[in-house]
Tab-separated table of N, CA and C in Angstrom:
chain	number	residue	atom	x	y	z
U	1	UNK	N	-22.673	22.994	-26.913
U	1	UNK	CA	-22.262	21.639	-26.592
U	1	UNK	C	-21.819	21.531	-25.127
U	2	UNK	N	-20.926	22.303	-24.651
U	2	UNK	CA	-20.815	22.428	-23.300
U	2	UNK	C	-21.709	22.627	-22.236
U	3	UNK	N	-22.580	23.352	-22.801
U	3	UNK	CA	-23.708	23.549	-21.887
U	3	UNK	C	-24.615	22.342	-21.776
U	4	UNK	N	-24.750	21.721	-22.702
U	4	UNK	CA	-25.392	20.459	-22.668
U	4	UNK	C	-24.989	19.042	-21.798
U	5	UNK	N	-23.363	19.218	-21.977
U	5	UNK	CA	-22.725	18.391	-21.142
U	5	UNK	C	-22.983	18.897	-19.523
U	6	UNK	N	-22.633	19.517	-19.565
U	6	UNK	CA	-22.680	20.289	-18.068
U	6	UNK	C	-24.017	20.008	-17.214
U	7	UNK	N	-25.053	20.145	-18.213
U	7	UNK	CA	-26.331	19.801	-17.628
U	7	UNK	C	-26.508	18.157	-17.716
U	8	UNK	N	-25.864	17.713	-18.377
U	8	UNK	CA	-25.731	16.169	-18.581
U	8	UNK	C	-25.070	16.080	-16.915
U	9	UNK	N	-23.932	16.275	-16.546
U	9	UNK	CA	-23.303	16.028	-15.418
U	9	UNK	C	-23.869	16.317	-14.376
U	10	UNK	N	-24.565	17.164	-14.606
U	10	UNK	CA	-25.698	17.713	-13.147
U	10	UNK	C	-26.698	16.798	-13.098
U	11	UNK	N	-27.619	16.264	-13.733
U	11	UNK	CA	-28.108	15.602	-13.687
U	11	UNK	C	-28.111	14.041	-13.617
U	12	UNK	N	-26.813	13.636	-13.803
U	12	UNK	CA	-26.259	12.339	-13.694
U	12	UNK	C	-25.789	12.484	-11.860
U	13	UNK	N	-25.017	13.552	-11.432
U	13	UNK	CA	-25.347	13.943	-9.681
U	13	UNK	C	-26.274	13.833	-9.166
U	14	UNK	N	-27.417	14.272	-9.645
U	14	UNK	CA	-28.672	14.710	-9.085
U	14	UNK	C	-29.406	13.352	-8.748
U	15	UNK	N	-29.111	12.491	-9.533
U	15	UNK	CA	-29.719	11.040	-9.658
U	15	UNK	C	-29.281	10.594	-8.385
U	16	UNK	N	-27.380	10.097	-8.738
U	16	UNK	CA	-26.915	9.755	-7.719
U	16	UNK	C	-26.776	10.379	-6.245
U	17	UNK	N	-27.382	11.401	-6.055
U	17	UNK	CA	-27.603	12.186	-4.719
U	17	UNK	C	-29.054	11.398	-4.243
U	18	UNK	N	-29.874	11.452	-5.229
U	18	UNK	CA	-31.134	10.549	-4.746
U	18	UNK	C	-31.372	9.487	-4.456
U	19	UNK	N	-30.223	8.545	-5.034
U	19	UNK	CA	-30.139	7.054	-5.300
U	19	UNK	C	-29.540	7.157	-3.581
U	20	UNK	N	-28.207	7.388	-3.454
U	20	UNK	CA	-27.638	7.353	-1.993
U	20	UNK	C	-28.580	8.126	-0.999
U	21	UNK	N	-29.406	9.130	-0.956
U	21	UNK	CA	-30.444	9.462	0.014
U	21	UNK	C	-31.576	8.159	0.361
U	22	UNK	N	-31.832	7.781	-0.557
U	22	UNK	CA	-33.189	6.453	-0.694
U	22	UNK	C	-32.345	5.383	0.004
U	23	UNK	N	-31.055	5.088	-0.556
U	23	UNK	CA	-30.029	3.967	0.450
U	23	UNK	C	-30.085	3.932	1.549
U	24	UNK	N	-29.990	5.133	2.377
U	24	UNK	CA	-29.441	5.140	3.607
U	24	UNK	C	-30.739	5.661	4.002
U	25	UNK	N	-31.975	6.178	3.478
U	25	UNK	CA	-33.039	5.932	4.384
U	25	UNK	C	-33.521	4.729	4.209
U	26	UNK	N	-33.399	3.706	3.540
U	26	UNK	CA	-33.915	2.205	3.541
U	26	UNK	C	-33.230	1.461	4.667
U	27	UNK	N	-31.558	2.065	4.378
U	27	UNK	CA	-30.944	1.510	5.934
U	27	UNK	C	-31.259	1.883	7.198
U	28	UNK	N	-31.668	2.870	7.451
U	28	UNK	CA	-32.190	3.652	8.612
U	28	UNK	C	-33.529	2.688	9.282
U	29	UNK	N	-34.233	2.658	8.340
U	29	UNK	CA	-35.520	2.094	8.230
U	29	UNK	C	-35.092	0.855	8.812
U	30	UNK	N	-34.148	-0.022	7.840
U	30	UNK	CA	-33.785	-1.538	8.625
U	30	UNK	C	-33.377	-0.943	10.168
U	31	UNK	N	-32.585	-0.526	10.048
U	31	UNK	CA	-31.869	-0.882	11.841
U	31	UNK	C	-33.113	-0.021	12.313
U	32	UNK	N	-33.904	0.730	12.322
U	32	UNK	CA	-34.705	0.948	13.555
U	32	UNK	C	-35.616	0.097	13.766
U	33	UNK	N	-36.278	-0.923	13.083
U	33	UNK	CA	-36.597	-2.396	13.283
U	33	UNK	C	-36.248	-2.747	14.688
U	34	UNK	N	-34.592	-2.905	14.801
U	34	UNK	CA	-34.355	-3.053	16.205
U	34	UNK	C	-34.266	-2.899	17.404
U	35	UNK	N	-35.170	-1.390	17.494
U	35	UNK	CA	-35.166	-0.436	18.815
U	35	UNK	C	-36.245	-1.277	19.179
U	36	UNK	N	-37.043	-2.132	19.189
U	36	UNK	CA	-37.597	-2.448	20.537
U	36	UNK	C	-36.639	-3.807	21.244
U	37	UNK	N	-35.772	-4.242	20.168
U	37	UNK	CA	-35.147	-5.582	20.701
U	37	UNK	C	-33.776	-4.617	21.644
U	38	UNK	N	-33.314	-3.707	20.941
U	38	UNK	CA	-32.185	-2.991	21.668
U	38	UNK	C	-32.766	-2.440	23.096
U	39	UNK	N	-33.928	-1.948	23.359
U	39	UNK	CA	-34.487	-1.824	24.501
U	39	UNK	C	-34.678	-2.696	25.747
U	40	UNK	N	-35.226	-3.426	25.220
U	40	UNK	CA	-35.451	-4.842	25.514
U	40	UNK	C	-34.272	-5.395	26.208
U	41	UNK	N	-33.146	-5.753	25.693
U	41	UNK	CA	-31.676	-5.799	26.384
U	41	UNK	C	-31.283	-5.165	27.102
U	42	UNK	N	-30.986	-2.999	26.566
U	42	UNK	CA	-30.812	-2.328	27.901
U	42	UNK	C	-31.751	-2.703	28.779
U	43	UNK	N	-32.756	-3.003	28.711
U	43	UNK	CA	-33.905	-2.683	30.178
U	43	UNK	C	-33.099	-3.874	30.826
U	44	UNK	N	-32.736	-5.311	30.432
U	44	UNK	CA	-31.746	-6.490	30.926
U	44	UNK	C	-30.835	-5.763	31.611
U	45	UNK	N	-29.753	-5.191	31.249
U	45	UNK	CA	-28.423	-5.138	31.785
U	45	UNK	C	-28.644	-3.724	32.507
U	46	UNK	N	-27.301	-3.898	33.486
U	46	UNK	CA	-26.904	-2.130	34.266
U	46	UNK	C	-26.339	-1.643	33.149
U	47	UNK	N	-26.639	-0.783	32.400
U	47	UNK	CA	-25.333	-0.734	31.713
U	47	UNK	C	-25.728	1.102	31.384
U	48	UNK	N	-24.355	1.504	30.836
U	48	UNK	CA	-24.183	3.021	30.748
U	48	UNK	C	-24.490	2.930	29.302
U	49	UNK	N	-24.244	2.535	28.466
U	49	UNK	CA	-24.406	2.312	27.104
U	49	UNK	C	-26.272	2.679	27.147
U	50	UNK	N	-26.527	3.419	25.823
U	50	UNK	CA	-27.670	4.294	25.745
U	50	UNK	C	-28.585	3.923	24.180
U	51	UNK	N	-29.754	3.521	24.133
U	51	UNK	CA	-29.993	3.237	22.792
U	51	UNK	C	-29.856	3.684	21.517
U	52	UNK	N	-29.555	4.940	21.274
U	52	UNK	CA	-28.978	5.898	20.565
U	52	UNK	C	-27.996	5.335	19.981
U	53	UNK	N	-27.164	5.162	21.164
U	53	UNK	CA	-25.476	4.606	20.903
U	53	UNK	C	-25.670	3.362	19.891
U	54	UNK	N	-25.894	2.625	20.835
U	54	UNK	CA	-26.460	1.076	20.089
U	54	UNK	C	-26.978	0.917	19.110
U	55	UNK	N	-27.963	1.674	18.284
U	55	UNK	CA	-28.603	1.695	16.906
U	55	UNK	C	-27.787	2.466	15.762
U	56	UNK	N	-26.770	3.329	16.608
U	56	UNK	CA	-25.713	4.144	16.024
U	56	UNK	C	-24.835	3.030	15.377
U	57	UNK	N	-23.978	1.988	16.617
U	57	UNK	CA	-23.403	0.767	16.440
U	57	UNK	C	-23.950	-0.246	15.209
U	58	UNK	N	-24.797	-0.190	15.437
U	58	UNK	CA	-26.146	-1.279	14.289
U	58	UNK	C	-25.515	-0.976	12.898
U	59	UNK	N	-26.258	0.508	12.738
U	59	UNK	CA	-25.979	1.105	11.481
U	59	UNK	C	-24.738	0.885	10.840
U	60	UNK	N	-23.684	1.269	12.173
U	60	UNK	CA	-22.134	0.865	11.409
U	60	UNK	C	-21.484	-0.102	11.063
U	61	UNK	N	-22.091	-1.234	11.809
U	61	UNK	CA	-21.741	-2.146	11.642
U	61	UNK	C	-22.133	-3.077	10.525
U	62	UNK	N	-23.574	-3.336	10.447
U	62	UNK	CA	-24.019	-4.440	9.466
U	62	UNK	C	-25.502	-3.720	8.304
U	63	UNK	N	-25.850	-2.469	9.293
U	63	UNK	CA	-27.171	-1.747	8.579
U	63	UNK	C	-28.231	-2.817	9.306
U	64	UNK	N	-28.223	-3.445	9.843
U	64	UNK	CA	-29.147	-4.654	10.519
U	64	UNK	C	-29.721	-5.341	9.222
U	65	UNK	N	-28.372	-5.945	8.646
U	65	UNK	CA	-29.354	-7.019	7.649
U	65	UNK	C	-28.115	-8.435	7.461
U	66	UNK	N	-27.530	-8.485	8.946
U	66	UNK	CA	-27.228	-9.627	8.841
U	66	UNK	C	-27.525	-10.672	10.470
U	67	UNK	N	-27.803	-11.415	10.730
U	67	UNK	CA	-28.214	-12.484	11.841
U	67	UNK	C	-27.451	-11.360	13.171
U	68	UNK	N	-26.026	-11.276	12.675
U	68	UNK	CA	-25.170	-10.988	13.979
U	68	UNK	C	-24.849	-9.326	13.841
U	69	UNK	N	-25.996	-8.637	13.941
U	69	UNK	CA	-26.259	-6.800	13.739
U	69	UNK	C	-25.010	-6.516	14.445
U	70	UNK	N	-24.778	-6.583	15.357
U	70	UNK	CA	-23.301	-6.033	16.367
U	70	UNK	C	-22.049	-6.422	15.944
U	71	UNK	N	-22.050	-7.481	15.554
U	71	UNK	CA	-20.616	-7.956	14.746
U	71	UNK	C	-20.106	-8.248	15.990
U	72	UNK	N	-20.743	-9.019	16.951
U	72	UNK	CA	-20.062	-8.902	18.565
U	72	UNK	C	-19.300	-10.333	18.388
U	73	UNK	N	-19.762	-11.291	17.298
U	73	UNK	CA	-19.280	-12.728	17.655
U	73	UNK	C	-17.987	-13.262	18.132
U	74	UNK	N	-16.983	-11.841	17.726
U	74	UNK	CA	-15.284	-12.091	17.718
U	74	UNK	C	-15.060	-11.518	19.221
U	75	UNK	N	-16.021	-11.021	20.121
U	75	UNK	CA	-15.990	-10.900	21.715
U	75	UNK	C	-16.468	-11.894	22.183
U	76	UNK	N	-17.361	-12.923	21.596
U	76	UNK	CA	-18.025	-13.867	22.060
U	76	UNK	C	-17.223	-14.827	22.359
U	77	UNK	N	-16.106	-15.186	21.063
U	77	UNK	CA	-16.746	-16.478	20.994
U	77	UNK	C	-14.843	-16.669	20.336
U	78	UNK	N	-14.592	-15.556	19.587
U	78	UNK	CA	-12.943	-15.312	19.092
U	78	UNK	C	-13.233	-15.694	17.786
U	79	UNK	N	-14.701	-15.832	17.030
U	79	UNK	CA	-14.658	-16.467	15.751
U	79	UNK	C	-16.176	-15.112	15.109
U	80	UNK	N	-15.785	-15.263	13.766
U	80	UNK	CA	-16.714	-13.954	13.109
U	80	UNK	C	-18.145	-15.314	13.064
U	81	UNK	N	-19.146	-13.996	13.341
U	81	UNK	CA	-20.191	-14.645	12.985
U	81	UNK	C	-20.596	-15.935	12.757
U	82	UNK	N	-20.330	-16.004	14.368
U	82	UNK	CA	-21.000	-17.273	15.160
U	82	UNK	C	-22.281	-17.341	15.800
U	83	UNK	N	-22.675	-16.005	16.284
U	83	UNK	CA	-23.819	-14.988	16.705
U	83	UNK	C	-24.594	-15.567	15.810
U	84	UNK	N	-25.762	-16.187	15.845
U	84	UNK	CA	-26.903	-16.220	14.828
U	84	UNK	C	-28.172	-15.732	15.158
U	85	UNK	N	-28.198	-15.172	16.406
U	85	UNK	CA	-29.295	-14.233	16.681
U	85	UNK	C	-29.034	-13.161	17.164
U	86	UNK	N	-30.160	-12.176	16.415
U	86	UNK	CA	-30.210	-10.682	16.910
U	86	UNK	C	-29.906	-10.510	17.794
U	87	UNK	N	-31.074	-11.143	18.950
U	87	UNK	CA	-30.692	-10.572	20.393
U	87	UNK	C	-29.817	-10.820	21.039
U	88	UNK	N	-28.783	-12.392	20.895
U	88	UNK	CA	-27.721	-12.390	21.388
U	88	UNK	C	-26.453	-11.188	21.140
U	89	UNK	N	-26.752	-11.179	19.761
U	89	UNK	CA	-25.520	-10.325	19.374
U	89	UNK	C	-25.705	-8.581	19.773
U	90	UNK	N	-27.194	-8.346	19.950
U	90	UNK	CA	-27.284	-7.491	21.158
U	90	UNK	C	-26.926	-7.363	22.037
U	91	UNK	N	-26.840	-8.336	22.995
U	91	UNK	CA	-27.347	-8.367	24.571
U	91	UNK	C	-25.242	-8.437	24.451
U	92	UNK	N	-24.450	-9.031	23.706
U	92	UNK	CA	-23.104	-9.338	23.379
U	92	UNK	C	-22.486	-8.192	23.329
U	93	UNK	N	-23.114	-7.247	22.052
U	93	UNK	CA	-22.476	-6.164	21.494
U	93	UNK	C	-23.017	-5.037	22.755
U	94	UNK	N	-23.544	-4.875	23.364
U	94	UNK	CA	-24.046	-4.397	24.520
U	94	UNK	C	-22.874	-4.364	25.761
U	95	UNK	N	-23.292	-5.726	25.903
U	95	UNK	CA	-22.261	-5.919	27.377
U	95	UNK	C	-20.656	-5.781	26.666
U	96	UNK	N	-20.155	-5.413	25.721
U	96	UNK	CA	-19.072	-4.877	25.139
U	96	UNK	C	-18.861	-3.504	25.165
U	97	UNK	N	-19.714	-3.410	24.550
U	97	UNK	CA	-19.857	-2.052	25.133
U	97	UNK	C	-19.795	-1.126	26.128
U	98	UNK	N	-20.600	-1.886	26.939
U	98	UNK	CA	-20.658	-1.155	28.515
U	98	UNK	C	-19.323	-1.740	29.310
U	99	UNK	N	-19.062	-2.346	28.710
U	99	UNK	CA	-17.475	-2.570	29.474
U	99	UNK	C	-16.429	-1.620	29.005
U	100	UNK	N	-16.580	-1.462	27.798
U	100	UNK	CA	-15.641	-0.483	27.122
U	100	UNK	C	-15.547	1.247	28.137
U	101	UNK	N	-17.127	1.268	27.922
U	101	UNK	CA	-17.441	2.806	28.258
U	101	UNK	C	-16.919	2.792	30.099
U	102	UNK	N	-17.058	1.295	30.918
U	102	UNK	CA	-16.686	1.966	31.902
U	102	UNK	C	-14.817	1.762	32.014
U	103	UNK	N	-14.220	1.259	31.609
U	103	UNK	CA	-12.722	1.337	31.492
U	103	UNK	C	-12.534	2.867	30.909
U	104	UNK	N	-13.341	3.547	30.123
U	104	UNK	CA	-12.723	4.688	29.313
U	104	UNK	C	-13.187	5.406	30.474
U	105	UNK	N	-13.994	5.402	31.017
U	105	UNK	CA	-14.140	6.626	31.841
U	105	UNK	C	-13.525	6.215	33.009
U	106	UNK	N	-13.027	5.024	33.469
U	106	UNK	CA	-11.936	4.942	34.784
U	106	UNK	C	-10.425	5.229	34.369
U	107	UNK	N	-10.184	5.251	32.979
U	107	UNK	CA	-8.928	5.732	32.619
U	107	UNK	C	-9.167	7.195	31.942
U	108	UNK	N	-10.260	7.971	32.189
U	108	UNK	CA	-10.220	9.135	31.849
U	108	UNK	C	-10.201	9.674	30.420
U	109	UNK	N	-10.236	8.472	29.565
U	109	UNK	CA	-10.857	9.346	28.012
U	109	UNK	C	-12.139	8.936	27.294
U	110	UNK	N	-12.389	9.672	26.450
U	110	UNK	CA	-13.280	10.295	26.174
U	110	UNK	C	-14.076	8.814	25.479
U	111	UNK	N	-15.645	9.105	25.393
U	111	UNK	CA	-16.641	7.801	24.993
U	111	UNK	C	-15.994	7.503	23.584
U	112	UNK	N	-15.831	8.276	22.534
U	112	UNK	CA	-15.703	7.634	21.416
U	112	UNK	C	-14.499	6.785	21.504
U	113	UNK	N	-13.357	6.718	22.303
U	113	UNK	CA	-12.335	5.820	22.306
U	113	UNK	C	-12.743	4.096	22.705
U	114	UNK	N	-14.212	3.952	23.574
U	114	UNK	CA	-15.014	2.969	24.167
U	114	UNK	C	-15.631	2.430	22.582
U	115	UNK	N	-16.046	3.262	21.794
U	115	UNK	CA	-16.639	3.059	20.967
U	115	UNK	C	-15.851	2.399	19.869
U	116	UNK	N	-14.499	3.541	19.424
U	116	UNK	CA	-13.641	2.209	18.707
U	116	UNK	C	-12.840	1.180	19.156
U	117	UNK	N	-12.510	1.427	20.526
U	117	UNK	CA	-12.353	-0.032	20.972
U	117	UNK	C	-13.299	-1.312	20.701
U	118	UNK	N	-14.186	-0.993	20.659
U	118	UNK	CA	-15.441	-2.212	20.194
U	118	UNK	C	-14.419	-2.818	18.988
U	119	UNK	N	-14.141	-1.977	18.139
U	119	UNK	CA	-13.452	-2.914	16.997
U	119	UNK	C	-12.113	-3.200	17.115
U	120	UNK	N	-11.273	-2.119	17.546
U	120	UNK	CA	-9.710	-2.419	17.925
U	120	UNK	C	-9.675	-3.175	19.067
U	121	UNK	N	-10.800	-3.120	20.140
U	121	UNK	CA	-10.054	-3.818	21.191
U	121	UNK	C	-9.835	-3.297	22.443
U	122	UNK	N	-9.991	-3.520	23.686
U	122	UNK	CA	-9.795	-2.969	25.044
U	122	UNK	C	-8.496	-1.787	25.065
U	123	UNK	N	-7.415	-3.144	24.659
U	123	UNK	CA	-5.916	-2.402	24.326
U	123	UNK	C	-5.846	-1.033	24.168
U	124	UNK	N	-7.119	-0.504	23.102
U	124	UNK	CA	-6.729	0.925	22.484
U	124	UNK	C	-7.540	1.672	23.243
U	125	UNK	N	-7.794	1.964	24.216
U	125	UNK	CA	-8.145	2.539	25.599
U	125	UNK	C	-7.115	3.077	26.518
U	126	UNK	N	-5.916	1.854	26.314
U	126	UNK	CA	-5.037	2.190	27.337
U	126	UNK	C	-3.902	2.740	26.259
U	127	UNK	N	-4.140	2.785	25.061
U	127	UNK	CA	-3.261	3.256	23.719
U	127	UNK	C	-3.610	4.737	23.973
U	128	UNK	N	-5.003	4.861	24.077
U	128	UNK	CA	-5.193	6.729	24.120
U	128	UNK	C	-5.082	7.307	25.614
U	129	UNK	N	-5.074	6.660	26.384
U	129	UNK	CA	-5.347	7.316	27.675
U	129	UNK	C	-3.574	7.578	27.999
U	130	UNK	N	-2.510	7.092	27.412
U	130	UNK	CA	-1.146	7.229	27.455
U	130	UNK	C	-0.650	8.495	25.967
U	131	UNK	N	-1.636	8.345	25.077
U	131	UNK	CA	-1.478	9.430	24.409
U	131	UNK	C	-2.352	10.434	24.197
U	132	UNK	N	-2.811	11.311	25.874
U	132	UNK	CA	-3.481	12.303	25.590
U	132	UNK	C	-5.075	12.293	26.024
U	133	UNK	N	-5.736	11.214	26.104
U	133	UNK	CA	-7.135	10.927	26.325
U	133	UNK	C	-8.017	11.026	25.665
U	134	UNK	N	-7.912	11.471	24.440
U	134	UNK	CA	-9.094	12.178	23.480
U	134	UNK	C	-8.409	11.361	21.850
U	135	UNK	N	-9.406	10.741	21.659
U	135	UNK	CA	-9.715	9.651	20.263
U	135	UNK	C	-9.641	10.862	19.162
U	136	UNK	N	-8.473	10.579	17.988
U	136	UNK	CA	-8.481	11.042	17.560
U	136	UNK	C	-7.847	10.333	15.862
U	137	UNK	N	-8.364	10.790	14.953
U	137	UNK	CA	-8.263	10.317	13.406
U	137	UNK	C	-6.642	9.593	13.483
U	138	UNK	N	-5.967	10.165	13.887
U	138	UNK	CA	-4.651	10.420	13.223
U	138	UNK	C	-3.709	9.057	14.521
U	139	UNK	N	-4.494	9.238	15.622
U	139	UNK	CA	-4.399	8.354	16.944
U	139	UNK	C	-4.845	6.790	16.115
U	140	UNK	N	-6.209	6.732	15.409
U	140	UNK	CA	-7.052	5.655	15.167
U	140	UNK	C	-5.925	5.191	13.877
U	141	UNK	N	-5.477	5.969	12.965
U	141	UNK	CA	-4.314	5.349	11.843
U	141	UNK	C	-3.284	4.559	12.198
U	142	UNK	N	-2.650	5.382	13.274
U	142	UNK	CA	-1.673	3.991	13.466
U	142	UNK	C	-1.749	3.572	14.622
U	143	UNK	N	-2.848	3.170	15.085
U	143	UNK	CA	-2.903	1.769	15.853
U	143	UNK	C	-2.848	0.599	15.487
U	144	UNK	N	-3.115	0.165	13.986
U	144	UNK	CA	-2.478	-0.871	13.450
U	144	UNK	C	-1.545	-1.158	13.211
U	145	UNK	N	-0.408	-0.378	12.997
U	145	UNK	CA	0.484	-0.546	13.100
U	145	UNK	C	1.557	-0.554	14.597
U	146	UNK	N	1.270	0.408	15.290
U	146	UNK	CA	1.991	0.037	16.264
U	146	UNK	C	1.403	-1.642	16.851
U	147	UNK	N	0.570	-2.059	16.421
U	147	UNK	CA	-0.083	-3.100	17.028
U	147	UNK	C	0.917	-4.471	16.559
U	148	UNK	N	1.071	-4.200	15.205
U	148	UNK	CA	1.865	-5.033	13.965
U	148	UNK	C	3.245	-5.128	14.898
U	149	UNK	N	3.906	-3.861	15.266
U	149	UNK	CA	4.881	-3.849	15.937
U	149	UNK	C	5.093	-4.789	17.229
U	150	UNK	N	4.202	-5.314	17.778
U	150	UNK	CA	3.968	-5.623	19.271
U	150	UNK	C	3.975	-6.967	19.131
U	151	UNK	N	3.582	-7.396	17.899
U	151	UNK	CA	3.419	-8.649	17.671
U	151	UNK	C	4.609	-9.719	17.776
């Protein structure tokens, strides 16, 4: 009987290991859709920000299956998903970007702090570069709260 269960449980894994592999290559599949529009923009702007990065951003943000892929509208505009086109919210989530990355590297820390600033905010640039320079898990926890504090 145990043995039966056991192989019951392995195989109820085995499913769900396949089910979430097929997910996230269907998502993959969506956001690379957008590498010629993400190109398309870098080739537009000066910017340090790299397509890699940007399709990286995609993925985390929406999987590219909503109008505003970057989730940039609340840099735009101060309101969610106002962005109703791709390429704006490209060319948006972009020039956010590349602003981020050059403040982090004129205050001396490291790209991924540019990167979650995209969602926390310029602020947490000058949050890590006073604690240390280097983005870190435990740094990214309570920035909401010290933030709560400030308020």
């Amino acid at each position: 009987m145990f043995k039966i269960f056991r192989k019951l449980i392995f195989l109820i894994l085995l499913i769900l290991v396949c089910y979430k592999f097929i997910q996230v290559h269907h998502d993959v599949k969506q956001v690379m859709n957008y590498r010629s529009l993400v190109r398309e923009v870098l080739d537009e702007q000066d910017t340090v920000a790299n397509e890699e990065l940007v399709l990286a951003m995609i993925y985390t943000e929406t999987k590219g299956k909503v109008s505003d892929v970057m989730q940039s509208s609340e840099s735009a505009t101060g309101q969610k998903n106002s962005i109703l086109d791709n390429k704006e919210s490209i060319r948006q989530g972009v020039q956010t970007l590349s602003t981020n990355l050059n403040v982090a590297q004129e205050k001396k820390v490291d790209v991924w702090t540019a990167v979650q600033a995209y969602n926390f905010g310029r602020a947490y640039i000058d949050y890590i570069a006073k604690h240390g320079g280097e983005n870190t898990l435990d740094l990214a926890k309570n920035i909401p709260k010290i933030l709560l504090h400030q308020v």
